[in-house]
Short mmCIF file of C-alpha atoms and ligand atoms in Angstrom, two decimals:
data_model
loop_
_atom_site.label_atom_id
_atom_site.label_comp_id
_atom_site.label_asym_id
_atom_site.label_seq_id
_atom_site.Cartn_x
_atom_site.Cartn_y
_atom_site.Cartn_z
CA MET N 1 12.33 0.71 -16.19
CA ALA N 2 9.63 1.49 -13.69
CA PHE N 3 10.54 3.05 -10.35
CA MET N 4 9.05 0.18 -8.37
CA GLU N 5 8.82 -3.37 -9.71
CA TRP N 6 6.47 -6.07 -8.50
CA ASN N 7 8.20 -9.44 -8.39
CA GLU N 8 7.33 -13.00 -7.39
CA LYS N 9 8.97 -12.58 -4.00
CA LEU N 10 6.12 -10.22 -3.14
CA SER N 11 3.50 -12.82 -4.01
CA THR N 12 1.29 -13.97 -1.15
CA GLY N 13 -0.23 -16.68 -3.34
CA ILE N 14 -3.63 -15.04 -2.83
CA LYS N 15 -4.85 -13.69 -6.16
CA GLU N 16 -7.07 -10.86 -4.91
CA ILE N 17 -4.36 -9.62 -2.55
CA ASP N 18 -1.58 -9.85 -5.14
CA ASN N 19 -3.71 -7.92 -7.61
CA GLN N 20 -4.25 -5.15 -5.08
CA HIS N 21 -0.54 -5.04 -4.23
CA LYS N 22 0.26 -4.79 -7.96
CA LYS N 23 -2.15 -1.90 -8.24
CA LEU N 24 -0.41 -0.13 -5.33
CA VAL N 25 2.96 -0.58 -7.06
CA GLU N 26 1.41 0.83 -10.24
CA GLN N 27 0.12 3.88 -8.37
CA ILE N 28 3.55 4.57 -6.86
CA ASN N 29 4.93 4.44 -10.40
CA VAL N 30 2.26 6.85 -11.64
CA LEU N 31 3.22 9.25 -8.84
CA HIS N 32 6.90 8.85 -9.69
CA SER N 33 6.40 9.57 -13.41
CA ALA N 34 4.17 12.56 -12.71
CA MET N 35 6.75 13.93 -10.29
CA ARG N 36 9.59 13.46 -12.79
CA GLU N 37 7.58 15.08 -15.54
CA GLY N 38 7.10 18.08 -13.27
CA LYS N 39 3.32 17.83 -13.32
CA ALA N 40 1.28 20.57 -11.65
CA LYS N 41 0.76 20.48 -7.92
CA GLU N 42 -2.95 19.94 -8.38
CA VAL N 43 -2.32 16.82 -10.47
CA LEU N 44 0.20 15.42 -7.96
CA GLY N 45 -2.18 16.16 -5.09
CA LYS N 46 -4.90 14.22 -6.87
CA ILE N 47 -2.59 11.23 -7.42
CA LEU N 48 -1.65 11.27 -3.73
CA ASP N 49 -5.34 11.33 -2.79
CA GLU N 50 -5.99 8.36 -5.07
CA LEU N 51 -3.04 6.48 -3.63
CA LYS N 52 -4.38 7.02 -0.13
CA ALA N 53 -7.90 5.98 -1.09
CA TYR N 54 -6.66 2.79 -2.73
CA THR N 55 -4.36 2.03 0.19
CA LYS N 56 -7.32 2.34 2.58
CA TYR N 57 -9.41 0.09 0.37
CA HIS N 58 -6.64 -2.49 0.25
CA PHE N 59 -6.13 -2.41 4.01
CA SER N 60 -9.84 -2.86 4.58
CA THR N 61 -9.81 -5.93 2.30
CA GLU N 62 -7.09 -7.47 4.46
CA GLU N 63 -8.75 -6.48 7.72
CA LYS N 64 -12.12 -7.93 6.66
CA ALA N 65 -10.36 -11.22 5.88
CA PHE N 66 -8.56 -11.15 9.28
CA GLU N 67 -11.94 -10.83 10.93
CA LYS N 68 -13.60 -13.47 8.81
CA TYR N 69 -10.88 -16.06 9.32
CA ASN N 70 -9.85 -14.98 12.81
CA PHE N 71 -6.22 -14.16 12.04
CA LEU N 72 -4.48 -14.02 15.42
CA GLU N 73 -2.22 -11.06 14.66
CA LYS N 74 -5.02 -8.88 13.34
CA ALA N 75 -4.65 -6.18 16.02
CA SER N 76 -0.93 -5.53 15.54
CA HIS N 77 -1.27 -5.78 11.76
CA THR N 78 -4.18 -3.33 11.69
CA LYS N 79 -2.17 -0.92 13.82
CA LYS N 80 0.56 -0.86 11.17
CA HIS N 81 -2.06 -0.06 8.53
CA ASN N 82 -3.46 2.78 10.63
CA ASP N 83 0.02 4.19 11.24
CA LEU N 84 0.74 4.35 7.51
CA ILE N 85 -2.59 6.04 6.77
CA LYS N 86 -1.78 8.62 9.45
CA GLN N 87 1.63 9.20 7.87
CA LEU N 88 0.07 9.52 4.43
CA ASP N 89 -2.48 12.00 5.76
CA GLY N 90 0.33 14.08 7.24
CA ILE N 91 2.31 14.01 4.00
CA ILE N 92 -0.71 14.99 1.89
CA ASP N 93 -1.73 17.80 4.26
CA GLN N 94 1.79 19.22 4.30
CA TYR N 95 2.09 18.90 0.55
CA LYS N 96 -1.18 20.71 -0.05
CA ALA N 97 -0.24 23.39 2.48
CA GLY N 98 3.02 24.00 0.62
CA SER N 99 5.34 22.95 3.45
CA LEU N 100 6.51 19.73 1.79
CA THR N 101 7.92 19.09 -1.67
CA LEU N 102 7.52 15.71 -3.30
CA SER N 103 10.89 14.09 -3.60
CA ILE N 104 12.54 10.85 -4.49
CA ASN N 105 13.09 10.35 -0.74
CA LEU N 106 9.37 10.33 -0.19
CA LEU N 107 8.88 7.87 -3.03
CA ASP N 108 11.65 5.70 -1.61
CA PHE N 109 9.93 5.75 1.76
CA LEU N 110 6.63 4.58 0.23
CA ASN N 111 8.36 1.94 -1.86
CA LYS N 112 10.21 0.60 1.16
CA TRP N 113 7.19 0.73 3.43
CA ILE N 114 5.00 -1.21 1.00
CA SER N 115 7.65 -3.80 0.10
CA GLU N 116 8.67 -4.42 3.70
CA HIS N 117 5.10 -4.56 4.92
CA ILE N 118 4.26 -7.19 2.29
CA LEU N 119 7.41 -9.21 3.01
CA LYS N 120 7.35 -9.02 6.81
CA ASP N 121 3.69 -8.63 7.73
CA ASP N 122 1.42 -9.71 4.89
CA MET N 123 3.41 -12.92 4.46
CA LYS N 124 2.36 -13.89 7.99
CA TYR N 125 -1.28 -14.16 7.02
CA ALA N 126 -0.53 -15.69 3.61
CA PRO N 127 -0.58 -19.33 4.80
CA VAL N 128 -3.74 -18.68 6.83
CA LEU N 129 -5.73 -17.02 4.05
CA ARG N 130 -4.41 -18.90 1.03
CA GLY N 131 -7.17 -20.86 -0.67
CA LYS N 132 -9.87 -18.98 1.27
CA GLU N 133 -12.49 -16.75 -0.25
CA ILE N 134 -11.39 -13.11 0.03
CA ASP N 135 -14.11 -10.44 -0.04
CA VAL N 136 -12.87 -7.31 -1.78
FE1 LIG W 201 -1.14 -5.72 1.86
FE1 LIG W 202 -1.16 -5.49 5.42
#
């Protein structure tokens, strides 16, 4: 069984967004497997970089749609995105500098952050953006 599972409860009903969320879940699982297999630091660092790049891409997809459709909570939602990117930057820097070891706690944190953000925050825009054209 995969470390993190995507399930229907996480569905926003917006295909492009759900596909990106599924891809994020997949990347967390890739990181988890690589960590468990004891892959080299260089490999893990690269996976973390990819996870961050994809997360940024996903956040920008949402933020472009907030702008396009004038989602009222765009400022507070965008702030949450920026906070996570900052946290990810810190984690990656520390990991590369050797002052942080990848652990199941870190994976749990990412899993929880993503799931809760989708359930509590992304679901707020779901009714507004459902059925609209989403530029990715
Ligand atoms: Fe999202
Ligand atoms: Fe979001």
